[in-house]
PDB file of C-alpha atoms in Angstrom:
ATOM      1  CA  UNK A   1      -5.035  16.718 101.691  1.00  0.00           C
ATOM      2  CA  UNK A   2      -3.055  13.393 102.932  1.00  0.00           C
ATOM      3  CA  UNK A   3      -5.615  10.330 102.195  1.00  0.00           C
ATOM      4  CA  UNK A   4      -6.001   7.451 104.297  1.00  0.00           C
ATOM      5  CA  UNK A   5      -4.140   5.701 101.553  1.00  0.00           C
ATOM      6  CA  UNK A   6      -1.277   7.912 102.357  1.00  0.00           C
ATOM      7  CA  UNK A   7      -1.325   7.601 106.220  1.00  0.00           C
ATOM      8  CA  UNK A   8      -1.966   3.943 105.850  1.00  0.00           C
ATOM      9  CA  UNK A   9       1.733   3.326 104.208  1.00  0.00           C
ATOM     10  CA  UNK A  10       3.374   4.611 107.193  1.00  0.00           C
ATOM     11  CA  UNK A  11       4.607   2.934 109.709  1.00  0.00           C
ATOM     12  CA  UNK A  12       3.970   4.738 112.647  1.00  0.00           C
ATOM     13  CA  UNK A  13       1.545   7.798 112.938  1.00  0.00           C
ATOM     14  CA  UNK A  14       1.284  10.392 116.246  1.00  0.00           C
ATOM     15  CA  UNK A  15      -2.313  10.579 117.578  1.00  0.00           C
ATOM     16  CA  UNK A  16      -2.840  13.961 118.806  1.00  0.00           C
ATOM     17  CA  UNK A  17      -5.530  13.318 121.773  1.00  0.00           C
ATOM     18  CA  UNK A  18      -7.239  16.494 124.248  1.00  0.00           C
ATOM     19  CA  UNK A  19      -7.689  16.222 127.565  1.00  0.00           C
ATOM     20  CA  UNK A  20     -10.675  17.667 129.475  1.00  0.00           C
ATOM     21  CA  UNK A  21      -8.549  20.663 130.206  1.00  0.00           C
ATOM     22  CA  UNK A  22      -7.127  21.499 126.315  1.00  0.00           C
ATOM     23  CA  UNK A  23      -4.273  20.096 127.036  1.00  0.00           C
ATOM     24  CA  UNK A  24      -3.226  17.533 123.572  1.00  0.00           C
ATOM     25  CA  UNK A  25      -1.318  14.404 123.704  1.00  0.00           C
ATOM     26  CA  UNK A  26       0.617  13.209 121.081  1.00  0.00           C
ATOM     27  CA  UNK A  27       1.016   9.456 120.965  1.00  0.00           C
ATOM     28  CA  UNK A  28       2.788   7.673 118.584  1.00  0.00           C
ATOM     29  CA  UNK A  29       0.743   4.344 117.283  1.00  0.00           C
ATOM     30  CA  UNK A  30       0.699   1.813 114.184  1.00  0.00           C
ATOM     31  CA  UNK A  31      -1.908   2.375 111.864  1.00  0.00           C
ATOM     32  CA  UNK A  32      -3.988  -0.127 109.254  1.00  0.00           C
ATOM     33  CA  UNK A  33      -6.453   0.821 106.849  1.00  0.00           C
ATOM     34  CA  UNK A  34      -9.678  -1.062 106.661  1.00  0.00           C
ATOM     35  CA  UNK A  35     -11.632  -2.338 104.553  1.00  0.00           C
ATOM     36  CA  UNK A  36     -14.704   0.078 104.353  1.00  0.00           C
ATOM     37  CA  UNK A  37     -11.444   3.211 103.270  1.00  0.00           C
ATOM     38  CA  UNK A  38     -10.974   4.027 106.902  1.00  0.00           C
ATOM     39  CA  UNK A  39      -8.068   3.822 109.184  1.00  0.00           C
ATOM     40  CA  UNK A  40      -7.580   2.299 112.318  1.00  0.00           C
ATOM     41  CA  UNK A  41      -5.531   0.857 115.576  1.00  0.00           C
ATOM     42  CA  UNK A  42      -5.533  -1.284 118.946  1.00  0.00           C
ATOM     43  CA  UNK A  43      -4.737  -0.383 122.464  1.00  0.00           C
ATOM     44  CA  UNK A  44      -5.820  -1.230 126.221  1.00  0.00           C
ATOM     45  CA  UNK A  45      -9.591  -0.069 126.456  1.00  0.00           C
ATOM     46  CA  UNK A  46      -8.256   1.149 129.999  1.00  0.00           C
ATOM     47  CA  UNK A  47      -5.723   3.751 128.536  1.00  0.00           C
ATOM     48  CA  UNK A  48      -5.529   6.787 128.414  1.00  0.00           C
ATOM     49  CA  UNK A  49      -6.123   7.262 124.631  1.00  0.00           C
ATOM     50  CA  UNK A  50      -9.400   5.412 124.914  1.00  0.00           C
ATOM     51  CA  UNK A  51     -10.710   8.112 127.398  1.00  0.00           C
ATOM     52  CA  UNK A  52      -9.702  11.124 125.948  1.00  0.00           C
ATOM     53  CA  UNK A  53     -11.052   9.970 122.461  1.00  0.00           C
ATOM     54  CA  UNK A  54     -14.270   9.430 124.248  1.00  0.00           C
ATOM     55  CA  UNK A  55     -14.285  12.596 125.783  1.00  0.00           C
ATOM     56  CA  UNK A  56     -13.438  14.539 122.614  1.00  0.00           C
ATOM     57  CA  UNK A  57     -13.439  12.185 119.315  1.00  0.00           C
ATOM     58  CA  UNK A  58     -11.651  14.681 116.862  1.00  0.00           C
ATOM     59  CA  UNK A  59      -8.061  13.678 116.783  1.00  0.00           C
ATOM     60  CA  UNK A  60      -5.440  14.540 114.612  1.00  0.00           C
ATOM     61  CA  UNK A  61      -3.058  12.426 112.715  1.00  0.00           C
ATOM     62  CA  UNK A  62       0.606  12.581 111.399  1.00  0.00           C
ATOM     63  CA  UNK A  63       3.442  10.708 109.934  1.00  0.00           C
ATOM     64  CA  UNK A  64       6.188  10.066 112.577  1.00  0.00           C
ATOM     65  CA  UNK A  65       8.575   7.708 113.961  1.00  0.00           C
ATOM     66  CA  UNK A  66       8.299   5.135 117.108  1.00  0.00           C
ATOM     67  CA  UNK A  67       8.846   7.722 119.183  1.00  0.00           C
ATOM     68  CA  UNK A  68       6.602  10.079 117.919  1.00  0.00           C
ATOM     69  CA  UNK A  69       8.960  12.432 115.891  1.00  0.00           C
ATOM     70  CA  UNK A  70       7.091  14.022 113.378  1.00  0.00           C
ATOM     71  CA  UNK A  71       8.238  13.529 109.907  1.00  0.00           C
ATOM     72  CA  UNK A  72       9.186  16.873 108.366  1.00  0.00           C
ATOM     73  CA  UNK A  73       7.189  18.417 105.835  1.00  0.00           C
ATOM     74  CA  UNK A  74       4.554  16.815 107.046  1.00  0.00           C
ATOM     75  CA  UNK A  75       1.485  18.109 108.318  1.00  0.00           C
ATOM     76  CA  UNK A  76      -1.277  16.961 110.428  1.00  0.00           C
ATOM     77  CA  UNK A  77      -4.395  15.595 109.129  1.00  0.00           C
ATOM     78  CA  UNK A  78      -7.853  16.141 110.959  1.00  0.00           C
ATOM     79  CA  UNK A  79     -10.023  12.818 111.705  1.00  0.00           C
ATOM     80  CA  UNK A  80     -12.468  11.792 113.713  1.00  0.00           C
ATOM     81  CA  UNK A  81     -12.051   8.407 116.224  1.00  0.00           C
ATOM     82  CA  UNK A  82     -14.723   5.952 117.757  1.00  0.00           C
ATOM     83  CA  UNK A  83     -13.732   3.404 119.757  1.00  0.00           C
ATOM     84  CA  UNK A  84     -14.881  -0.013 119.397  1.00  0.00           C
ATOM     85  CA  UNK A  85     -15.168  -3.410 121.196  1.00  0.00           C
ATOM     86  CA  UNK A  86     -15.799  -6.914 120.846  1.00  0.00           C
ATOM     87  CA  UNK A  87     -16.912  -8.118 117.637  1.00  0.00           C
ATOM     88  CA  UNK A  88     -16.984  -4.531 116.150  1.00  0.00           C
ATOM     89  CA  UNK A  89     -13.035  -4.839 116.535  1.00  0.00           C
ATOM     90  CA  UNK A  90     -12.306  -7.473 114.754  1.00  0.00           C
ATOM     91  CA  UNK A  91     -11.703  -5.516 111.091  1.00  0.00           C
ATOM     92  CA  UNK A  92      -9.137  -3.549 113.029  1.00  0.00           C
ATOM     93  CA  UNK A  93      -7.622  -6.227 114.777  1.00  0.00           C
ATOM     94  CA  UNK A  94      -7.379  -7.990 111.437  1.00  0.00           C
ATOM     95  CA  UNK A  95      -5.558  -5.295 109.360  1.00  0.00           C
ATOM     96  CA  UNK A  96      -3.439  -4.020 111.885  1.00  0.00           C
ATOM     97  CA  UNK A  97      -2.356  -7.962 112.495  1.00  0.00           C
ATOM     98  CA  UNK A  98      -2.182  -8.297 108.129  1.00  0.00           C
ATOM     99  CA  UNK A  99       0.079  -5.830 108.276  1.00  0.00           C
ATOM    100  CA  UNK A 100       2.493  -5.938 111.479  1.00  0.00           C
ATOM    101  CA  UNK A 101       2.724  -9.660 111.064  1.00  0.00           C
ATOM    102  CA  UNK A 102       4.657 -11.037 113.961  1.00  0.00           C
ATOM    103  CA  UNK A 103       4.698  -7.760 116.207  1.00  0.00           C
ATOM    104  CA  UNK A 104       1.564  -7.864 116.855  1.00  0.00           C
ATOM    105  CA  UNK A 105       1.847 -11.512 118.184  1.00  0.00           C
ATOM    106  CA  UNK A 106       4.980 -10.087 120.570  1.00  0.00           C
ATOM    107  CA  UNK A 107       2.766  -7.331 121.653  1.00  0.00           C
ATOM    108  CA  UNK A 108      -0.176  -9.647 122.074  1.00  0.00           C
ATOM    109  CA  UNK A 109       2.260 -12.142 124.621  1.00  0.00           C
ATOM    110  CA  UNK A 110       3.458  -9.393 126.519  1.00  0.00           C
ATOM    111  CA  UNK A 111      -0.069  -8.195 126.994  1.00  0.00           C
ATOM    112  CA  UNK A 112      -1.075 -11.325 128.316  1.00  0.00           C
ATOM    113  CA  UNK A 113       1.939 -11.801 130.761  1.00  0.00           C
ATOM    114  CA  UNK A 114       1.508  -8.093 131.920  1.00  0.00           C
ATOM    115  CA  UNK A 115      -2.036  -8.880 132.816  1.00  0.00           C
ATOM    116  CA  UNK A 116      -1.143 -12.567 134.439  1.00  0.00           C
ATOM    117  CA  UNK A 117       1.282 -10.372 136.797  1.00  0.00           C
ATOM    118  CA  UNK A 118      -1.304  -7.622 137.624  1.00  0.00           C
ATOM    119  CA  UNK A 119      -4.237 -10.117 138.099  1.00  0.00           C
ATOM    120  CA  UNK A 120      -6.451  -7.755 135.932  1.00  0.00           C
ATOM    121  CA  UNK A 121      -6.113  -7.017 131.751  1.00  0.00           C
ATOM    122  CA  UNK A 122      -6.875  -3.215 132.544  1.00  0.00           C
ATOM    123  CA  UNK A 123     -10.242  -3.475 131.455  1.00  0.00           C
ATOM    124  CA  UNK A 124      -9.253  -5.687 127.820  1.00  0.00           C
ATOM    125  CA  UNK A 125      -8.114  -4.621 124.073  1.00  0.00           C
ATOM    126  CA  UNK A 126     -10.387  -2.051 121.708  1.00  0.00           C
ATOM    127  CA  UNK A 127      -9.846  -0.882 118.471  1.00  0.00           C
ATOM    128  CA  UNK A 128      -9.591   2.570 117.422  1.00  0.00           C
ATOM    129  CA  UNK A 129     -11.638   3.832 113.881  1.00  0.00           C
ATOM    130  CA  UNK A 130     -10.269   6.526 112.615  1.00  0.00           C
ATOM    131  CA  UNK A 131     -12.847   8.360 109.907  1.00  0.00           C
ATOM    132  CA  UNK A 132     -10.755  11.368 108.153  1.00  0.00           C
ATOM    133  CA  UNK A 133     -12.538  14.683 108.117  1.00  0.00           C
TER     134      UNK A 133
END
């Protein structure tokens, strides 16, 4: 079994999401580990990741690149995601920030501009917890 030690050295992972109708998504995102041994990650709490998890919370994960092309010999690992705001998202904010350095502060910019131009922040940022199963 991959460990959240293991998934937590890569770079980028693919977050395999289901829709109401079966259908999966694959989505390539950074990944941290936190503090309390599990993993974790931020996004818009208005995307579509967000509403799928909270629709159906078991996820998989797997090593891949930015694009989402899984690393061979890999295989995916089962987990189970909660999504958090607020205060409760501050560990994942931290970690992912600890370890993306100065991405996450060019993400963070663009985010802001994006939601100066569309006069609303799609609803704000969450955090992801990921909780291997």
């Amino acid at each position: 079994m991959t460990s959240p030690t293991d998934l937590a050295a890569e770079k980028y992972v693919v977050l395999t999401t289901t829709k109401k109708n079966g259908q999966t998504v694959p989505t390539p995102v950074w990944i941290a580990r936190l503090p309390d041994g599990s993993l974790g990650f931020t996004t818009d709490l208005g995307s579509g990741k967000v509403k799928r998890i909270r629709n159906f919370p078991d996820v998989t994960l797997q090593p891949s690149n930015s694009r989402g092309v899984i690393t061979p010999g890999s295989a995916p690992v089962a987990a189970r995601a909660s999504v958090l705001t607020d205060d409760a998202a501050t560990p994942v904010e931290q970690a992912i920030k600890a370890k993306y350095g100065f991405m996450v502060t060019l993400i963070e910019v663009a985010y802001r501009l994006r939601s100066l131009v569309k006069r609303s922040s799609g609803g704000g940022r969450a955090a992801i917890r990921l909780e291997l199963v």
